[in-house]
């Protein structure tokens, strides 16, 4: 069983980009297309260890995500040697958190929080809603792999939210969008038409969709509920602003 979990972790890790983020003094060989990295500019080569993960609290992990997002907004991403980190994390992984995000290509979760290989699990589904598969992934991330925080991350201008509001029907998308309907039903604060052209209404639905997902996690997972009650982990929600890059956390 342990080897199966490690294999799953390796697959997740290898899916992350292996591009090293360099600084302005990096040199590019125009003939070969190879970017030469100044090794002195690499600030992170190692990955999180079990001892470091065990020492973290949910509050510290949340603050780490906040700080990382501030660096992302400033375009001050940490320089990492991803190739080295891949080799370092090949045998095991001890991430800080699991983030449930939308599939939207404009929400690069690791970059948004300035995190590298081995730092966070990322689960993605259009509209960032919760289902049995997502819950199982969260249980693996927390109970098995030791992550200390679950973050449900919605975003502005979400196509799935727009489609659900407008009642789009197309193949399996129709059934998928029913998961967002409860958030539409309870969104009654914003003024104006209840369609996807009303940006305030879309924002309200996006926030409520995150809140509902947070509620469903503890409602449908006894494992996670118990861990939250014991203070081992925490669950937070947030909405990513595409105009600014800022992640606004929900109280």
Protein backbone atom coordinates (compact mmCIF):
# COMPACT_ATOMS: atom_id res chain seq x y z
CA UNK A 1 0.00 0.00 0.00
CA UNK A 2 2.82 2.40 0.90
CA UNK A 3 4.52 1.86 -2.46
CA UNK A 4 1.22 2.58 -4.22
CA UNK A 5 0.86 5.88 -2.38
CA UNK A 6 4.47 6.80 -3.20
CA UNK A 7 3.88 5.96 -6.86
CA UNK A 8 0.82 8.21 -6.89
CA UNK A 9 2.84 10.98 -5.30
CA UNK A 10 5.61 10.63 -7.86
CA UNK A 11 3.13 10.89 -10.74
CA UNK A 12 1.68 14.06 -9.24
CA UNK A 13 5.15 15.52 -8.74
CA UNK A 14 6.39 14.73 -12.24
CA UNK A 15 3.38 16.50 -13.74
CA UNK A 16 4.61 19.84 -12.42
CA UNK A 17 6.70 22.04 -14.72
CA UNK A 18 10.44 21.44 -14.52
CA UNK A 19 11.34 24.91 -15.73
CA UNK A 20 13.80 26.74 -13.50
CA UNK A 21 12.81 30.33 -12.78
CA UNK A 22 15.86 32.46 -13.48
CA UNK A 23 16.82 36.09 -13.00
CA UNK A 24 17.70 38.79 -15.51
CA UNK A 25 21.39 37.85 -15.66
CA UNK A 26 20.71 34.36 -17.06
CA UNK A 27 22.35 33.87 -20.44
CA UNK A 28 20.69 32.25 -23.46
CA UNK A 29 22.69 30.51 -26.13
CA UNK A 30 20.95 31.73 -29.29
CA UNK A 31 22.16 28.76 -31.32
CA UNK A 32 21.10 25.98 -28.95
CA UNK A 33 18.18 27.69 -27.20
CA UNK A 34 19.60 26.59 -23.84
CA UNK A 35 19.23 28.96 -20.91
CA UNK A 36 22.24 28.95 -18.59
CA UNK A 37 21.32 29.56 -14.97
CA UNK A 38 23.63 31.34 -12.58
CA UNK A 39 23.76 28.80 -9.74
CA UNK A 40 24.27 31.57 -7.20
CA UNK A 41 20.75 32.81 -7.92
CA UNK A 42 19.04 29.51 -7.03
CA UNK A 43 17.56 29.93 -3.56
CA UNK A 44 15.71 26.60 -3.23
CA UNK A 45 17.03 23.18 -4.20
CA UNK A 46 15.70 20.94 -1.43
CA UNK A 47 12.16 19.72 -0.82
CA UNK A 48 10.13 19.61 2.38
CA UNK A 49 11.08 16.76 4.73
CA UNK A 50 8.77 14.80 7.04
CA UNK A 51 10.35 16.45 10.06
CA UNK A 52 9.71 19.90 8.62
CA UNK A 53 6.15 18.96 7.69
CA UNK A 54 5.44 17.56 11.16
CA UNK A 55 6.64 20.79 12.76
CA UNK A 56 4.23 22.94 10.76
CA UNK A 57 0.86 24.14 12.07
CA UNK A 58 -2.16 24.86 9.84
CA UNK A 59 -1.77 28.55 10.69
CA UNK A 60 1.86 28.58 9.57
CA UNK A 61 0.96 26.90 6.29
CA UNK A 62 -1.77 29.48 5.66
CA UNK A 63 0.67 32.31 6.31
CA UNK A 64 3.14 30.66 3.93
CA UNK A 65 0.50 30.71 1.18
CA UNK A 66 -0.34 34.35 1.91
CA UNK A 67 3.32 35.36 1.77
CA UNK A 68 3.86 33.39 -1.41
CA UNK A 69 0.94 35.12 -3.09
CA UNK A 70 2.36 38.51 -2.11
CA UNK A 71 5.62 37.57 -3.85
CA UNK A 72 3.68 36.40 -6.91
CA UNK A 73 1.85 39.73 -7.13
CA UNK A 74 5.21 41.54 -6.95
CA UNK A 75 6.69 39.25 -9.65
CA UNK A 76 9.26 38.14 -7.08
CA UNK A 77 8.97 34.37 -7.47
CA UNK A 78 11.54 32.24 -5.69
CA UNK A 79 14.29 30.84 -7.92
CA UNK A 80 14.20 27.04 -7.72
CA UNK A 81 16.15 24.20 -9.26
CA UNK A 82 13.20 22.06 -10.32
CA UNK A 83 15.37 19.33 -11.84
CA UNK A 84 17.14 18.84 -8.51
CA UNK A 85 13.85 18.97 -6.61
CA UNK A 86 12.41 16.21 -8.81
CA UNK A 87 15.27 13.90 -7.83
CA UNK A 88 14.99 14.90 -4.17
CA UNK A 89 11.28 14.07 -4.03
CA UNK A 90 11.39 10.86 -6.09
CA UNK A 91 11.13 8.53 -3.07
CA UNK A 92 8.60 10.41 -0.93
CA UNK A 93 6.63 13.64 -0.58
CA UNK A 94 5.57 15.72 2.41
CA UNK A 95 3.54 18.71 1.09
CA UNK A 96 2.21 21.48 3.30
CA UNK A 97 -1.30 21.72 1.86
CA UNK A 98 -3.78 20.53 -0.72
CA UNK A 99 -5.46 23.14 -2.92
CA UNK A 100 -8.75 22.45 -4.70
CA UNK A 101 -8.72 24.66 -7.78
CA UNK A 102 -10.63 25.10 -11.01
CA UNK A 103 -9.10 23.62 -14.18
CA UNK A 104 -8.75 27.14 -15.62
CA UNK A 105 -5.36 27.53 -17.34
CA UNK A 106 -5.09 31.09 -16.07
CA UNK A 107 -4.78 29.93 -12.46
CA UNK A 108 -1.26 28.45 -12.14
CA UNK A 109 -1.66 27.35 -8.54
CA UNK A 110 2.00 26.66 -7.68
CA UNK A 111 3.06 30.02 -9.10
CA UNK A 112 0.15 31.89 -7.50
CA UNK A 113 1.48 30.81 -4.08
CA UNK A 114 5.17 30.80 -5.09
CA UNK A 115 5.55 27.11 -4.27
CA UNK A 116 7.72 24.46 -5.89
CA UNK A 117 7.86 20.71 -6.33
CA UNK A 118 6.83 18.83 -3.20
CA UNK A 119 5.19 21.86 -1.55
CA UNK A 120 1.48 21.43 -2.30
CA UNK A 121 -1.00 18.95 -3.70
CA UNK A 122 -3.32 20.41 -6.34
CA UNK A 123 -6.72 18.91 -7.19
CA UNK A 124 -8.51 20.44 -10.17
CA UNK A 125 -12.06 20.26 -11.47
CA UNK A 126 -14.04 22.87 -13.45
CA UNK A 127 -15.84 25.00 -10.87
CA UNK A 128 -13.73 23.71 -7.92
CA UNK A 129 -16.60 21.71 -6.42
CA UNK A 130 -16.34 18.66 -4.17
CA UNK A 131 -17.16 15.09 -5.16
CA UNK A 132 -16.13 11.64 -3.87
CA UNK A 133 -12.93 11.56 -5.90
CA UNK A 134 -11.86 14.98 -4.67
CA UNK A 135 -12.66 13.97 -1.08
CA UNK A 136 -10.59 10.83 -1.45
CA UNK A 137 -7.70 12.92 -2.77
CA UNK A 138 -8.00 15.26 0.21
CA UNK A 139 -8.06 12.35 2.63
CA UNK A 140 -4.92 10.96 1.01
CA UNK A 141 -3.20 14.35 1.14
CA UNK A 142 -4.00 14.95 4.82
CA UNK A 143 -4.45 11.62 6.61
CA UNK A 144 -1.87 9.65 4.62
CA UNK A 145 0.64 12.23 3.37
CA UNK A 146 0.41 14.66 6.28
CA UNK A 147 -0.68 17.95 4.67
CA UNK A 148 -1.84 20.47 7.27
CA UNK A 149 -4.24 22.65 5.28
CA UNK A 150 -7.05 22.26 2.76
CA UNK A 151 -7.64 25.35 0.64
CA UNK A 152 -10.63 25.67 -1.70
CA UNK A 153 -9.59 28.20 -4.35
CA UNK A 154 -12.19 29.76 -6.62
CA UNK A 155 -11.46 32.54 -9.09
CA UNK A 156 -13.03 35.53 -10.77
CA UNK A 157 -14.35 35.24 -14.33
CA UNK A 158 -14.77 31.47 -13.99
CA UNK A 159 -16.18 29.87 -17.13
CA UNK A 160 -17.85 27.08 -15.16
CA UNK A 161 -19.59 29.60 -12.92
CA UNK A 162 -20.72 31.60 -15.95
CA UNK A 163 -22.04 28.47 -17.67
CA UNK A 164 -23.90 27.30 -14.56
CA UNK A 165 -25.52 30.72 -14.09
CA UNK A 166 -26.66 30.84 -17.72
CA UNK A 167 -27.88 27.23 -17.70
CA UNK A 168 -25.52 25.93 -20.38
CA UNK A 169 -26.24 22.45 -21.69
CA UNK A 170 -23.63 20.38 -23.51
CA UNK A 171 -22.72 16.74 -23.07
CA UNK A 172 -21.39 15.83 -19.63
CA UNK A 173 -20.91 19.52 -18.85
CA UNK A 174 -24.64 19.79 -18.13
CA UNK A 175 -24.47 17.28 -15.27
CA UNK A 176 -21.21 18.71 -13.98
CA UNK A 177 -22.68 22.21 -13.67
CA UNK A 178 -25.42 20.98 -11.33
CA UNK A 179 -22.74 20.95 -8.63
CA UNK A 180 -22.62 24.75 -8.83
CA UNK A 181 -26.39 25.32 -8.76
CA UNK A 182 -26.66 25.50 -4.93
CA UNK A 183 -24.30 28.48 -4.91
CA UNK A 184 -26.48 30.24 -7.47
CA UNK A 185 -29.62 29.58 -5.44
CA UNK A 186 -28.29 31.19 -2.25
CA UNK A 187 -26.76 34.23 -3.98
CA UNK A 188 -29.31 36.98 -3.36
CA UNK A 189 -27.25 39.95 -2.16
CA UNK A 190 -25.98 41.56 -5.37
CA UNK A 191 -28.29 43.84 -7.33
CA UNK A 192 -29.09 43.57 -11.01
CA UNK A 193 -29.76 40.68 -13.39
CA UNK A 194 -28.80 37.18 -12.29
CA UNK A 195 -26.75 36.31 -15.34
CA UNK A 196 -23.08 36.00 -16.22
CA UNK A 197 -22.87 39.60 -17.45
CA UNK A 198 -23.46 40.85 -13.91
CA UNK A 199 -19.94 40.75 -12.50
CA UNK A 200 -21.07 41.37 -8.92
CA UNK A 201 -23.48 38.46 -9.11
CA UNK A 202 -20.79 36.20 -10.60
CA UNK A 203 -18.43 37.17 -7.78
CA UNK A 204 -21.09 36.39 -5.16
CA UNK A 205 -21.75 32.99 -6.71
CA UNK A 206 -18.00 32.25 -6.85
CA UNK A 207 -17.59 33.01 -3.14
CA UNK A 208 -20.66 31.00 -2.18
CA UNK A 209 -19.44 28.10 -4.31
CA UNK A 210 -16.22 28.07 -2.29
CA UNK A 211 -18.12 28.20 1.00
CA UNK A 212 -20.39 25.32 -0.01
CA UNK A 213 -17.36 23.22 -0.98
CA UNK A 214 -15.79 23.88 2.43
CA UNK A 215 -18.99 22.77 4.15
CA UNK A 216 -19.28 19.63 2.03
CA UNK A 217 -15.74 18.55 2.85
CA UNK A 218 -16.46 18.16 6.57
CA UNK A 219 -20.02 16.96 5.93
CA UNK A 220 -19.01 14.07 3.71
CA UNK A 221 -15.62 13.10 5.14
CA UNK A 222 -15.50 11.82 8.71
CA UNK A 223 -11.73 11.50 8.44
CA UNK A 224 -11.25 15.15 7.62
CA UNK A 225 -13.92 16.32 10.07
CA UNK A 226 -12.16 14.52 12.92
CA UNK A 227 -8.78 15.95 11.94
CA UNK A 228 -10.23 19.46 11.87
CA UNK A 229 -11.89 18.99 15.27
CA UNK A 230 -8.58 17.75 16.71
CA UNK A 231 -6.73 20.78 15.34
CA UNK A 232 -4.51 18.63 13.12
CA UNK A 233 -5.58 20.40 9.94
CA UNK A 234 -7.70 23.36 8.88
CA UNK A 235 -9.91 24.22 5.92
CA UNK A 236 -9.84 27.66 4.30
CA UNK A 237 -11.40 29.26 1.24
CA UNK A 238 -10.25 31.97 -1.16
CA UNK A 239 -10.96 33.58 -4.52
CA UNK A 240 -8.21 34.45 -6.99
CA UNK A 241 -8.50 37.84 -8.69
CA UNK A 242 -7.36 37.54 -12.30
CA UNK A 243 -7.04 41.29 -12.71
CA UNK A 244 -4.46 41.67 -9.95
CA UNK A 245 -3.14 38.20 -9.10
CA UNK A 246 -4.25 38.68 -5.51
CA UNK A 247 -5.76 35.76 -3.60
CA UNK A 248 -8.54 37.07 -1.35
CA UNK A 249 -9.14 34.75 1.57
CA UNK A 250 -12.71 34.23 2.75
CA UNK A 251 -13.53 34.63 6.43
